[in-house]
JSON list of C-alpha atoms in Angstrom, two decimals:
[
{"chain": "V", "resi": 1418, "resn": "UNK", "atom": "CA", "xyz": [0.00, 0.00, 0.00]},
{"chain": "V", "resi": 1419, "resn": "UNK", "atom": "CA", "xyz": [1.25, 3.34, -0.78]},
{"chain": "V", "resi": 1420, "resn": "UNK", "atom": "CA", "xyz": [0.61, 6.28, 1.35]},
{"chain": "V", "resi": 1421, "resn": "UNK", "atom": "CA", "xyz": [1.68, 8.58, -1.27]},
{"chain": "V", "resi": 1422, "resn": "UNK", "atom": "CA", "xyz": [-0.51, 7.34, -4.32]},
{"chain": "V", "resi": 1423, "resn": "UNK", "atom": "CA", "xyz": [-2.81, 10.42, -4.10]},
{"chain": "V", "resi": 1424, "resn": "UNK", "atom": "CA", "xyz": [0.12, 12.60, -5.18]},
{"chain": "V", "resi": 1425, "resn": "UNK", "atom": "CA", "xyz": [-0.05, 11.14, -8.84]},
{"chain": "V", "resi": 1426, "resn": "UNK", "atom": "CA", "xyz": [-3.80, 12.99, -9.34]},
{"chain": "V", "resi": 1427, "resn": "UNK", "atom": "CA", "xyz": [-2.70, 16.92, -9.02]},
{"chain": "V", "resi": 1428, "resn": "UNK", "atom": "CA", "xyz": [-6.38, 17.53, -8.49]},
{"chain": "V", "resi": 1429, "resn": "UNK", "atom": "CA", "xyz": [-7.07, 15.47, -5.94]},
{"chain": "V", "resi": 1430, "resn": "UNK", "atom": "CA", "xyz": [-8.26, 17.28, -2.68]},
{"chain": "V", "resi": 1431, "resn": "UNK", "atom": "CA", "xyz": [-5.74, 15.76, -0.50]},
{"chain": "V", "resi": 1432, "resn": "UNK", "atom": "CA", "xyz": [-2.82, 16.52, -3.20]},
{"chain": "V", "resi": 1433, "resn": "UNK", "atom": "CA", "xyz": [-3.85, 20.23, -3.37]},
{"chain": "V", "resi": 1434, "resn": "UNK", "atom": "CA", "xyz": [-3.58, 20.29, 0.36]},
{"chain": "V", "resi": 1435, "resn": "UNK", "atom": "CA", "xyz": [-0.22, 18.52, 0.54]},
{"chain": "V", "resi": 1436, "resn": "UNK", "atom": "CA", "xyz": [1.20, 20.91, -2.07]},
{"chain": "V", "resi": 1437, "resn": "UNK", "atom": "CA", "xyz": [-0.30, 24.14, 0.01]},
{"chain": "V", "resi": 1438, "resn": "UNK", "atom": "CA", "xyz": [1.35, 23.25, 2.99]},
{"chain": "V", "resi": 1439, "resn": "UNK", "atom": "CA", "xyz": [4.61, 22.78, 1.30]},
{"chain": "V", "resi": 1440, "resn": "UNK", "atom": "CA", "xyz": [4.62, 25.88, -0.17]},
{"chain": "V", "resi": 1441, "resn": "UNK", "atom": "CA", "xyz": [3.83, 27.20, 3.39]},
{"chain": "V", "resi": 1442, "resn": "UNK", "atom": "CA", "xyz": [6.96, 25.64, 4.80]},
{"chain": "V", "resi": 1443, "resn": "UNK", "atom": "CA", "xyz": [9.38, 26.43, 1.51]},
{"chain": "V", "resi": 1444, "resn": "UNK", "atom": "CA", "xyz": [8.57, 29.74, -0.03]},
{"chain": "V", "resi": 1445, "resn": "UNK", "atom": "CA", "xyz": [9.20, 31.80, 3.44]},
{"chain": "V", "resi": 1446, "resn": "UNK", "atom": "CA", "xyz": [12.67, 29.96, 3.20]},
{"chain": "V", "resi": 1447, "resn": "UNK", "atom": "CA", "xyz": [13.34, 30.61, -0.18]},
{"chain": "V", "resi": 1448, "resn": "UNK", "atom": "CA", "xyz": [12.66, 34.43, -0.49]},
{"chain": "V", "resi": 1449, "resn": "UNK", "atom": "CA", "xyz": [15.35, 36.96, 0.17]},
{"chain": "V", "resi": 1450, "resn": "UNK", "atom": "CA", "xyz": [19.05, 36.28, 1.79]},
{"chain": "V", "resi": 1451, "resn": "UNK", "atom": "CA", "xyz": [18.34, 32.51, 2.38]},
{"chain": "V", "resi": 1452, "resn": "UNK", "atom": "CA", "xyz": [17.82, 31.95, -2.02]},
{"chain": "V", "resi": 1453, "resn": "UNK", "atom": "CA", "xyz": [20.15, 34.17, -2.65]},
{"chain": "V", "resi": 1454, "resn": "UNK", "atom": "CA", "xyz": [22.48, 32.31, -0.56]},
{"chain": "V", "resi": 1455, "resn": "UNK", "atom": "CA", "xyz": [21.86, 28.88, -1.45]},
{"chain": "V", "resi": 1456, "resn": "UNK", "atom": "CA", "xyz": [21.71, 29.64, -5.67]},
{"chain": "V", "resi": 1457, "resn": "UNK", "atom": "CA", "xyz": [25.20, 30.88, -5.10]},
{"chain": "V", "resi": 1458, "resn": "UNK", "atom": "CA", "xyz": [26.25, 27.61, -3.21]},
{"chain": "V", "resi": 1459, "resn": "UNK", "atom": "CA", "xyz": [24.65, 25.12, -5.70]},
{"chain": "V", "resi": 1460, "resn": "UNK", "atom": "CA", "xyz": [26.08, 27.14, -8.47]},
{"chain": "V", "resi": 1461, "resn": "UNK", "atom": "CA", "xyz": [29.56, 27.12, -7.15]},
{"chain": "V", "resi": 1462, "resn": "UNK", "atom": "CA", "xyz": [29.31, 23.18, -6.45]},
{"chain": "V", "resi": 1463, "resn": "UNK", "atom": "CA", "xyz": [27.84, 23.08, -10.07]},
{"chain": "V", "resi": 1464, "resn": "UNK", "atom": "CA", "xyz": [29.09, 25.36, -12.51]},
{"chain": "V", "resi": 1465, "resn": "UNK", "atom": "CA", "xyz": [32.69, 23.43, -13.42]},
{"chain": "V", "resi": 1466, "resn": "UNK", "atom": "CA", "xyz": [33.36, 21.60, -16.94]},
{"chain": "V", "resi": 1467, "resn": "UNK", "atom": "CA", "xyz": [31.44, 18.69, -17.74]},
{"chain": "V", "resi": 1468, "resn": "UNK", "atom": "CA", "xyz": [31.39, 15.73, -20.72]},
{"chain": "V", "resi": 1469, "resn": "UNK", "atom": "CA", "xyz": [28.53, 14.17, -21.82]},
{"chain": "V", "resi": 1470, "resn": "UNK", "atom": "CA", "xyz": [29.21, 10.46, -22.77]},
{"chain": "V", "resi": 1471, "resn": "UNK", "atom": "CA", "xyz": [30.50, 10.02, -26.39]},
{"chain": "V", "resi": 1472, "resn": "UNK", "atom": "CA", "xyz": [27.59, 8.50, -28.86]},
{"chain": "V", "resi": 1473, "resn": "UNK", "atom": "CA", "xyz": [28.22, 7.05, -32.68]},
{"chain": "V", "resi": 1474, "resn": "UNK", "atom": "CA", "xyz": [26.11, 8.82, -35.69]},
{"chain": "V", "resi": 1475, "resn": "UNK", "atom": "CA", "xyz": [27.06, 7.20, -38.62]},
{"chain": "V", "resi": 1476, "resn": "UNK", "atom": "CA", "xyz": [31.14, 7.05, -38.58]},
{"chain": "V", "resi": 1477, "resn": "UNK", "atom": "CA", "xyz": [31.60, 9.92, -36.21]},
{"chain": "V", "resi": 1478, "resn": "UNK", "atom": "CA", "xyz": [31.43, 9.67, -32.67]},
{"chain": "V", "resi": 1479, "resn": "UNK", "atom": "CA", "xyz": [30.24, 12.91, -31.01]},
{"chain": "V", "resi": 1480, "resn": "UNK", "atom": "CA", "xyz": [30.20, 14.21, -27.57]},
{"chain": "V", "resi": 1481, "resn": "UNK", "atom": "CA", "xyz": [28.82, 17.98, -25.87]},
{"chain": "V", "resi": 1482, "resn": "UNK", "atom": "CA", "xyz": [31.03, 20.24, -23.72]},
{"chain": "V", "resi": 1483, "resn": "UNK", "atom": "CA", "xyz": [30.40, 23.00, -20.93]},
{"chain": "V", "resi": 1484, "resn": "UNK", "atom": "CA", "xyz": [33.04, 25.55, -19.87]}
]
């Protein structure tokens, strides 16, 4: 049995509820100084170079690049 099955039907009563109170809880946190904050973190842990894996098209083997 899962508790959590409601969640799957956004208009479900319950579901609207559950999303409510969680954006009681988060959006106070995540206004101001304490977003601000924590965007700069996760961009800093983030933001460095990254490869995708290489994939074959035709003879040429391609891959994507970040700086």
């Amino acid at each position: 049995h899962d508790p959590y099955r409601y969640l799957e039907d956004p208009n479900d009563a319950k579901t609207v509820e559950f999303i409510k109170d969680q954006n009681d809880l988060t959006i106070p946190l995540l206004k101001g100084d304490t977003w601000n904050q924590l965007n700069s973190k996760l961009t800093k842990l983030y933001n460095y170079p990254k490869y995708t894996c290489a994939s074959k098209r035709g003879n040429k083997y391609f891959y994507t690049y970040n700086r």
